[in-house]
């Protein structure tokens, strides 16, 4: 190790990064997607699923559910006393009819399961309208493809137009006419134009008319829309001007404001009368009092800077804002302990201490301005900018005049990201009782004059939606970034209602435990760890990191865990911070929202970290060395960190060979550990976010890269491979749908197998990208942000951004090319762990709560037909037989591990066996009585579990089988379930004239005495 460190120290000293820019003319990327492009992509997606040889493989959901997910709308189902619909941002629409005890998904197979708003027909609870495309404007808020209608409670859906709306703010239905409704369209987030404004249909969505146009500037759309409950011809609409680019977000503009119609949408007037106007007007939320419709509330995200006398200067005498007005002399007047606290609180260079800072400032080597330049980072800027933030305005005359309800600023509610909230609700029976959602939920009982928190410790923050029972206003449901909560006492106490696996994962990782664990970072729900055998109904996941969880690394030697949250804050084992920082007076480092990190596959002591420079630590993050200069080129700067490293990959074949991708579309390669860098992205489209780069495990000059046009509203699938270290690139996206790609992986067992995750699902290629197949098998049409392949268990793990984590058996994918020429093939099976409780007689009263075992048997059939599955023991006796219909391709037979008692003979033989069993029982009773004392001694020496009912069953079966009788008659008579017992078995499958077998081992349970656990084998690996 010392020699290795010295070598790299010398390399870094030899030369700086960036040995020239050898980029060729880069192909121009595509522009914003249209409805035609989206429809063609959807058709291709369905075709790849329909023709896939893997559609018979079944994904299994492993959760988690504990964290909930971003619940953006809640609707009460009419005439269902306990019925609700809950819409999740990217997790689809869910229905409960038992007050949240159980939920069922309604949109898993829809063209878009990205939810913007939901409306239920007040005259028919089975008529559900959804507007796709989330109305939030955050980093992973996806667009949609218009409006859909279900007339059967969500069982089926029909597209109903507005295909270019992209994001829908609100749907309002006229209670007098179910075919007459209004839709507020906020429009595309990253590009101007498209459908924006208020649209009306009078024929149930067959045709739409734009009745309020707000798109003159190309960026303004409708974010909220509400109807006077006493007069459906009166409507209020909130317009919002917002512009987002990869580097900046304009959250407000002169186009923002409130409009009113009194003639059913035919004409509209912009309301002023005291409501703010101008460039600082941001997102607006609306609420009309049901008990007094003349009272209208509006919440406003006001981006105007507060007067300095209203600034929150913080609780420390040396807060950043207090330092802003100081001279060097005033700063140095503070004692060393206070200055030390200032250094640590502001995350300055760890090598700096109070003594050193004081010395530098006294010598004139450091000024207060230099310090202030160091204090601004992306995470701090989310919270510590002094703008007015959320304000509440009230009108008592139907919007003619407005006044702000409160004198002082409402601090610490929406901070600088009020664009993420914008929901306001008024009690249906009390016009003075108002709720607004931000990071906390706050309530006013006096019409907005004073406000109080309505929060509990175990209720998640970031409130996105709410429903108040019109008949019993103390009964409320709220939706936040952590799911759904309900209250029956007006918000004094809350009950968490999360049974849905709707987590928004950014990343997934695994360890090598047996069974292995899955780790992942989630949007606003930290980093979680759970067993790969977990299920949504039995959630084993737990929190191992906070914030917006990001990348996870696990040291394979000892399980040391590296987790982090937004903008590059990473920790070792949750406590020790591991993060490079720029030194004083050096250019500030820029950290991406999803800052990438990686342990070296060559030595897990080596830890890589990507800011705008690539850093390497040789001691697990204790100290850092920059091994590149700034690898970005864009000069664009705004209030979103940009020009950062987004992905990198270390070659497993050659230490020091590293590939690095950036958000401004650059791709770099070093062959010598960072001494020299070459820009190798010349053949790739320019200005597209590099979402993943992966070095091949088998060819040192081969690498795969995906680029993503989400931040340009570009849905093109960008996937490339190089075989010559980046000199040339070849597109592999032919045949893939036009869906932005987030990740590519090379299979660790079969390098010809590639996987990609898109904003609608996962795909696989068996020929290194020449052709592609879908991986349906129950996986919803949800964004896949990350995927991994477990090398031992040979399972594909996907982290979805909306539906938590799913696992698929990858062994048939890895081996299909080798067996595709066979008529039939059964793939190797994982050993089954026998459970003693299987043989216990089922309870009369709790059998439905038990969790029966099952085995999934994947097999390949060249032809469709009836597959017959039989199970044989070591003596070739047939113990179970069942059939299933299969299509050509890979299918999965599911065996419940039960044996068939009728296979030993017909009913007459079974009857004789019963009689023989009775005789045997009498004879055995006499023997037992005679040997009672000896048996007690023997039992004391035997393992306690040897008396297990399964062992008794096996003994009885062997005795009866020796007489040629049914081996299971006694078990049937006693009411025992006939599960397979420990031993070696053969599974045989026949389809037509073709026949194939595979071995199965059911492992005996461990004895109670300690023993050494064998090293887990790679699944399918043959014994030496």
CSV table of N, CA and C in Angstrom, one decimal, residues 826-920:
chain,number,residue,atom,x,y,z
A,826,UNK,N,-34.8,-26.6,-18.6
A,826,UNK,CA,-35.2,-26.1,-17.3
A,826,UNK,C,-33.9,-25.6,-16.6
A,827,UNK,N,-33.9,-24.3,-16.2
A,827,UNK,CA,-32.8,-23.7,-15.6
A,827,UNK,C,-32.5,-24.1,-14.2
A,828,UNK,N,-31.2,-24.0,-13.8
A,828,UNK,CA,-30.8,-24.4,-12.4
A,828,UNK,C,-31.7,-23.7,-11.4
A,829,UNK,N,-32.0,-24.5,-10.3
A,829,UNK,CA,-32.8,-24.0,-9.2
A,829,UNK,C,-31.9,-23.7,-8.0
A,830,UNK,N,-32.3,-22.7,-7.3
A,830,UNK,CA,-31.6,-22.4,-6.0
A,830,UNK,C,-32.1,-23.4,-5.0
A,831,UNK,N,-31.2,-23.8,-4.1
A,831,UNK,CA,-31.6,-24.7,-3.0
A,831,UNK,C,-32.7,-24.1,-2.2
A,832,UNK,N,-33.6,-25.0,-1.7
A,832,UNK,CA,-34.7,-24.5,-0.9
A,832,UNK,C,-34.4,-24.8,0.6
A,833,UNK,N,-34.5,-23.9,1.5
A,833,UNK,CA,-34.3,-24.1,2.9
A,833,UNK,C,-35.6,-24.7,3.5
A,834,UNK,N,-35.5,-25.8,4.0
A,834,UNK,CA,-36.7,-26.5,4.7
A,834,UNK,C,-37.1,-25.7,5.9
A,835,UNK,N,-38.4,-25.6,6.2
A,835,UNK,CA,-38.9,-24.9,7.4
A,835,UNK,C,-39.7,-25.9,8.2
A,836,UNK,N,-39.3,-26.1,9.4
A,836,UNK,CA,-40.0,-27.1,10.2
A,836,UNK,C,-41.5,-26.8,10.4
A,837,UNK,N,-41.9,-25.6,10.3
A,837,UNK,CA,-43.3,-25.3,10.5
A,837,UNK,C,-44.2,-25.6,9.4
A,838,UNK,N,-43.6,-26.0,8.2
A,838,UNK,CA,-44.4,-26.4,7.1
A,838,UNK,C,-45.4,-27.6,7.4
A,839,UNK,N,-44.8,-28.5,8.1
A,839,UNK,CA,-45.6,-29.8,8.3
A,839,UNK,C,-46.6,-29.6,9.4
A,840,UNK,N,-46.7,-28.5,10.1
A,840,UNK,CA,-47.7,-28.4,11.1
A,840,UNK,C,-49.1,-28.3,10.6
A,841,UNK,N,-50.1,-28.8,11.3
A,841,UNK,CA,-51.4,-28.8,10.8
A,841,UNK,C,-51.9,-27.3,10.9
A,842,UNK,N,-52.6,-26.9,9.8
A,842,UNK,CA,-53.0,-25.5,9.7
A,842,UNK,C,-54.1,-25.2,10.7
A,843,UNK,N,-54.1,-24.0,11.2
A,843,UNK,CA,-55.1,-23.5,12.2
A,843,UNK,C,-56.4,-23.4,11.5
A,844,UNK,N,-57.5,-23.7,12.2
A,844,UNK,CA,-58.8,-23.5,11.6
A,844,UNK,C,-59.2,-22.1,11.5
A,845,UNK,N,-58.5,-21.2,12.3
A,845,UNK,CA,-59.0,-19.8,12.4
A,845,UNK,C,-58.0,-18.8,11.8
A,846,UNK,N,-56.7,-19.2,11.7
A,846,UNK,CA,-55.7,-18.3,11.2
A,846,UNK,C,-55.0,-18.8,10.0
A,847,UNK,N,-55.5,-19.7,9.3
A,847,UNK,CA,-54.8,-20.3,8.1
A,847,UNK,C,-54.7,-19.2,7.0
A,848,UNK,N,-55.6,-18.3,6.9
A,848,UNK,CA,-55.5,-17.3,5.9
A,848,UNK,C,-54.4,-16.2,6.2
A,849,UNK,N,-53.8,-16.3,7.4
A,849,UNK,CA,-52.8,-15.3,7.7
A,849,UNK,C,-51.4,-15.9,7.5
A,850,UNK,N,-51.4,-17.3,7.3
A,850,UNK,CA,-50.1,-17.9,7.1
A,850,UNK,C,-49.5,-17.6,5.8
A,851,UNK,N,-48.2,-17.9,5.7
A,851,UNK,CA,-47.4,-17.5,4.5
A,851,UNK,C,-46.9,-18.7,3.9
A,852,UNK,N,-47.6,-19.4,3.0
A,852,UNK,CA,-47.1,-20.7,2.5
A,852,UNK,C,-45.9,-20.5,1.5
A,853,UNK,N,-45.0,-21.5,1.5
A,853,UNK,CA,-43.8,-21.4,0.6
A,853,UNK,C,-44.2,-21.6,-0.8
A,854,UNK,N,-43.3,-21.2,-1.7
A,854,UNK,CA,-43.5,-21.6,-3.1
A,854,UNK,C,-42.1,-21.5,-3.8
A,855,UNK,N,-42.0,-22.2,-4.9
A,855,UNK,CA,-40.7,-22.3,-5.6
A,855,UNK,C,-41.0,-21.9,-7.1
A,856,UNK,N,-40.2,-20.9,-7.6
A,856,UNK,CA,-40.4,-20.5,-9.0
A,856,UNK,C,-39.4,-21.3,-9.8
A,857,UNK,N,-39.9,-22.0,-10.9
A,857,UNK,CA,-39.1,-22.8,-11.7
A,857,UNK,C,-39.1,-22.2,-13.1
A,858,UNK,N,-38.0,-21.6,-13.5
A,858,UNK,CA,-37.9,-21.0,-14.8
A,858,UNK,C,-37.5,-22.0,-15.9
A,859,UNK,N,-38.1,-22.0,-17.1
A,859,UNK,CA,-37.7,-22.9,-18.1
A,859,UNK,C,-38.0,-22.3,-19.5
A,860,UNK,N,-37.3,-22.8,-20.4
A,860,UNK,CA,-37.4,-22.3,-21.8
A,860,UNK,C,-38.1,-23.4,-22.7
A,861,UNK,N,-39.0,-22.9,-23.5
A,861,UNK,CA,-39.7,-23.8,-24.4
A,861,UNK,C,-39.7,-23.1,-25.8
A,862,UNK,N,-39.3,-23.9,-26.7
A,862,UNK,CA,-39.3,-23.3,-28.1
A,862,UNK,C,-40.7,-23.2,-28.7
A,863,UNK,N,-41.6,-24.0,-28.1
A,863,UNK,CA,-43.0,-24.0,-28.7
A,863,UNK,C,-44.0,-23.7,-27.6
A,864,UNK,N,-45.1,-23.2,-28.0
A,864,UNK,CA,-46.2,-23.0,-27.0
A,864,UNK,C,-46.9,-24.3,-26.8
A,865,UNK,N,-47.6,-24.4,-25.7
A,865,UNK,CA,-48.4,-25.6,-25.4
A,865,UNK,C,-48.6,-25.8,-24.0
A,866,UNK,N,-49.0,-27.0,-23.6
A,866,UNK,CA,-49.3,-27.4,-22.2
A,866,UNK,C,-48.0,-28.0,-21.6
A,867,UNK,N,-47.5,-27.4,-20.6
A,867,UNK,CA,-46.3,-27.8,-19.9
A,867,UNK,C,-46.8,-28.7,-18.7
A,868,UNK,N,-46.2,-29.9,-18.6
A,868,UNK,CA,-46.5,-30.8,-17.4
A,868,UNK,C,-45.3,-30.8,-16.6
A,869,UNK,N,-45.5,-30.4,-15.3
A,869,UNK,CA,-44.4,-30.4,-14.3
A,869,UNK,C,-44.5,-31.5,-13.4
A,870,UNK,N,-43.5,-32.4,-13.2
A,870,UNK,CA,-43.5,-33.4,-12.2
A,870,UNK,C,-42.3,-33.4,-11.3
A,871,UNK,N,-42.5,-33.8,-10.1
A,871,UNK,CA,-41.4,-33.8,-9.1
A,871,UNK,C,-41.2,-35.2,-8.7
A,872,UNK,N,-39.9,-35.6,-8.6
A,872,UNK,CA,-39.5,-37.0,-8.3
A,872,UNK,C,-38.5,-37.0,-7.2
A,873,UNK,N,-38.6,-38.0,-6.3
A,873,UNK,CA,-37.6,-38.1,-5.2
A,873,UNK,C,-36.4,-38.9,-5.7
A,874,UNK,N,-35.5,-39.2,-4.7
A,874,UNK,CA,-34.3,-39.9,-5.1
A,874,UNK,C,-34.5,-41.3,-5.6
A,875,UNK,N,-35.7,-41.9,-5.3
A,875,UNK,CA,-36.0,-43.2,-5.8
A,875,UNK,C,-36.8,-43.2,-7.0
A,876,UNK,N,-36.9,-42.0,-7.6
A,876,UNK,CA,-37.6,-41.7,-8.9
A,876,UNK,C,-39.1,-41.9,-8.7
A,877,UNK,N,-39.6,-41.8,-7.5
A,877,UNK,CA,-41.1,-41.9,-7.3
A,877,UNK,C,-41.6,-40.5,-7.6
A,878,UNK,N,-42.7,-40.5,-8.3
A,878,UNK,CA,-43.4,-39.2,-8.7
A,878,UNK,C,-44.2,-38.7,-7.5
A,879,UNK,N,-43.9,-37.5,-7.1
A,879,UNK,CA,-44.6,-37.0,-5.8
A,879,UNK,C,-45.5,-35.8,-6.1
A,880,UNK,N,-45.4,-35.2,-7.3
A,880,UNK,CA,-46.3,-34.1,-7.6
A,880,UNK,C,-46.4,-33.9,-9.1
A,881,UNK,N,-47.5,-33.5,-9.6
A,881,UNK,CA,-47.7,-33.3,-11.0
A,881,UNK,C,-48.7,-32.1,-11.2
A,882,UNK,N,-48.4,-31.2,-12.0
A,882,UNK,CA,-49.4,-30.1,-12.4
A,882,UNK,C,-49.1,-29.6,-13.7
A,883,UNK,N,-50.0,-28.9,-14.3
A,883,UNK,CA,-49.9,-28.4,-15.7
A,883,UNK,C,-50.1,-26.9,-15.7
A,884,UNK,N,-49.5,-26.3,-16.8
A,884,UNK,CA,-49.8,-24.8,-17.1
A,884,UNK,C,-49.6,-24.6,-18.6
A,885,UNK,N,-50.3,-23.6,-19.1
A,885,UNK,CA,-50.2,-23.2,-20.5
A,885,UNK,C,-49.1,-22.2,-20.6
A,886,UNK,N,-48.2,-22.5,-21.6
A,886,UNK,CA,-47.1,-21.6,-21.8
A,886,UNK,C,-47.0,-21.1,-23.3
A,887,UNK,N,-46.4,-20.0,-23.4
A,887,UNK,CA,-46.1,-19.5,-24.8
A,887,UNK,C,-44.6,-19.8,-25.0
A,888,UNK,N,-44.2,-19.7,-26.3
A,888,UNK,CA,-42.8,-19.9,-26.6
A,888,UNK,C,-42.0,-18.8,-25.9
A,889,UNK,N,-40.8,-19.2,-25.4
A,889,UNK,CA,-40.0,-18.3,-24.6
A,889,UNK,C,-39.7,-18.9,-23.2
A,890,UNK,N,-39.3,-18.0,-22.3
A,890,UNK,CA,-39.1,-18.3,-20.9
A,890,UNK,C,-40.3,-18.2,-20.1
A,891,UNK,N,-40.7,-19.3,-19.4
A,891,UNK,CA,-41.9,-19.3,-18.6
A,891,UNK,C,-41.5,-19.6,-17.2
A,892,UNK,N,-42.4,-19.4,-16.2
A,892,UNK,CA,-42.1,-19.7,-14.8
A,892,UNK,C,-43.3,-20.6,-14.3
A,893,UNK,N,-42.9,-21.8,-13.8
A,893,UNK,CA,-43.8,-22.7,-13.2
A,893,UNK,C,-43.7,-22.4,-11.7
A,894,UNK,N,-44.8,-22.2,-11.0
A,894,UNK,CA,-44.8,-22.0,-9.6
A,894,UNK,C,-45.3,-23.2,-8.8
A,895,UNK,N,-44.4,-23.8,-8.0
A,895,UNK,CA,-44.8,-25.0,-7.2
A,895,UNK,C,-44.9,-24.6,-5.8
A,896,UNK,N,-46.0,-24.9,-5.2
A,896,UNK,CA,-46.2,-24.6,-3.8
A,896,UNK,C,-45.5,-25.5,-2.8
A,897,UNK,N,-44.6,-26.4,-3.3
A,897,UNK,CA,-43.9,-27.3,-2.5
A,897,UNK,C,-44.7,-28.4,-1.8
A,898,UNK,N,-46.0,-28.5,-2.2
A,898,UNK,CA,-46.9,-29.5,-1.7
A,898,UNK,C,-46.7,-30.8,-2.5
A,899,UNK,N,-46.8,-31.9,-1.9
A,899,UNK,CA,-46.8,-33.2,-2.6
A,899,UNK,C,-48.2,-33.7,-2.8
A,900,UNK,N,-48.4,-34.6,-3.8
A,900,UNK,CA,-49.8,-35.0,-4.2
A,900,UNK,C,-50.1,-36.4,-3.6
A,901,UNK,N,-51.0,-36.6,-2.6
A,901,UNK,CA,-51.3,-37.8,-2.0
A,901,UNK,C,-51.9,-38.9,-2.9
A,902,UNK,N,-52.4,-38.5,-4.0
A,902,UNK,CA,-53.2,-39.4,-4.9
A,902,UNK,C,-52.2,-40.1,-5.8
A,903,UNK,N,-51.0,-39.7,-5.9
A,903,UNK,CA,-50.1,-40.3,-6.9
A,903,UNK,C,-49.7,-41.7,-6.6
A,904,UNK,N,-49.8,-42.2,-5.4
A,904,UNK,CA,-49.4,-43.6,-5.0
A,904,UNK,C,-50.5,-44.6,-5.3
A,905,UNK,N,-51.7,-44.2,-5.7
A,905,UNK,CA,-52.7,-45.2,-6.1
A,905,UNK,C,-54.1,-44.5,-6.1
A,906,UNK,N,-55.1,-45.3,-6.4
A,906,UNK,CA,-56.4,-44.8,-6.5
A,906,UNK,C,-57.0,-44.7,-5.1
A,907,UNK,N,-58.3,-44.4,-5.1
A,907,UNK,CA,-59.0,-44.2,-3.8
A,907,UNK,C,-59.0,-45.5,-3.0
A,908,UNK,N,-59.1,-46.7,-3.7
A,908,UNK,CA,-59.2,-47.9,-3.0
A,908,UNK,C,-57.9,-48.2,-2.3
A,909,UNK,N,-56.8,-47.9,-3.0
A,909,UNK,CA,-55.5,-48.2,-2.4
A,909,UNK,C,-55.3,-47.2,-1.2
A,910,UNK,N,-55.8,-46.0,-1.3
A,910,UNK,CA,-55.7,-45.1,-0.2
A,910,UNK,C,-56.5,-45.6,1.0
A,911,UNK,N,-57.7,-46.2,0.7
A,911,UNK,CA,-58.5,-46.7,1.8
A,911,UNK,C,-57.8,-47.9,2.5
A,912,UNK,N,-57.2,-48.8,1.7
A,912,UNK,CA,-56.4,-49.9,2.3
A,912,UNK,C,-55.2,-49.3,3.1
A,913,UNK,N,-54.7,-48.3,2.6
A,913,UNK,CA,-53.5,-47.7,3.3
A,913,UNK,C,-54.0,-47.1,4.6
A,914,UNK,N,-55.2,-46.6,4.7
A,914,UNK,CA,-55.7,-46.1,5.9
A,914,UNK,C,-55.9,-47.2,6.9
A,915,UNK,N,-56.4,-48.4,6.4
A,915,UNK,CA,-56.5,-49.5,7.3
A,915,UNK,C,-55.2,-50.0,7.8
A,916,UNK,N,-54.2,-50.0,6.9
A,916,UNK,CA,-52.9,-50.5,7.3
A,916,UNK,C,-52.3,-49.5,8.3
A,917,UNK,N,-52.6,-48.2,8.0
A,917,UNK,CA,-52.0,-47.2,8.9
A,917,UNK,C,-52.6,-47.4,10.3
A,918,UNK,N,-53.9,-47.8,10.4
A,918,UNK,CA,-54.5,-48.0,11.7
A,918,UNK,C,-53.8,-49.2,12.4
A,919,UNK,N,-53.6,-50.3,11.6
A,919,UNK,CA,-53.0,-51.4,12.2
A,919,UNK,C,-51.6,-51.1,12.7
A,920,UNK,N,-50.9,-50.3,11.8
A,920,UNK,CA,-49.5,-49.9,12.2
A,920,UNK,C,-49.5,-49.1,13.4
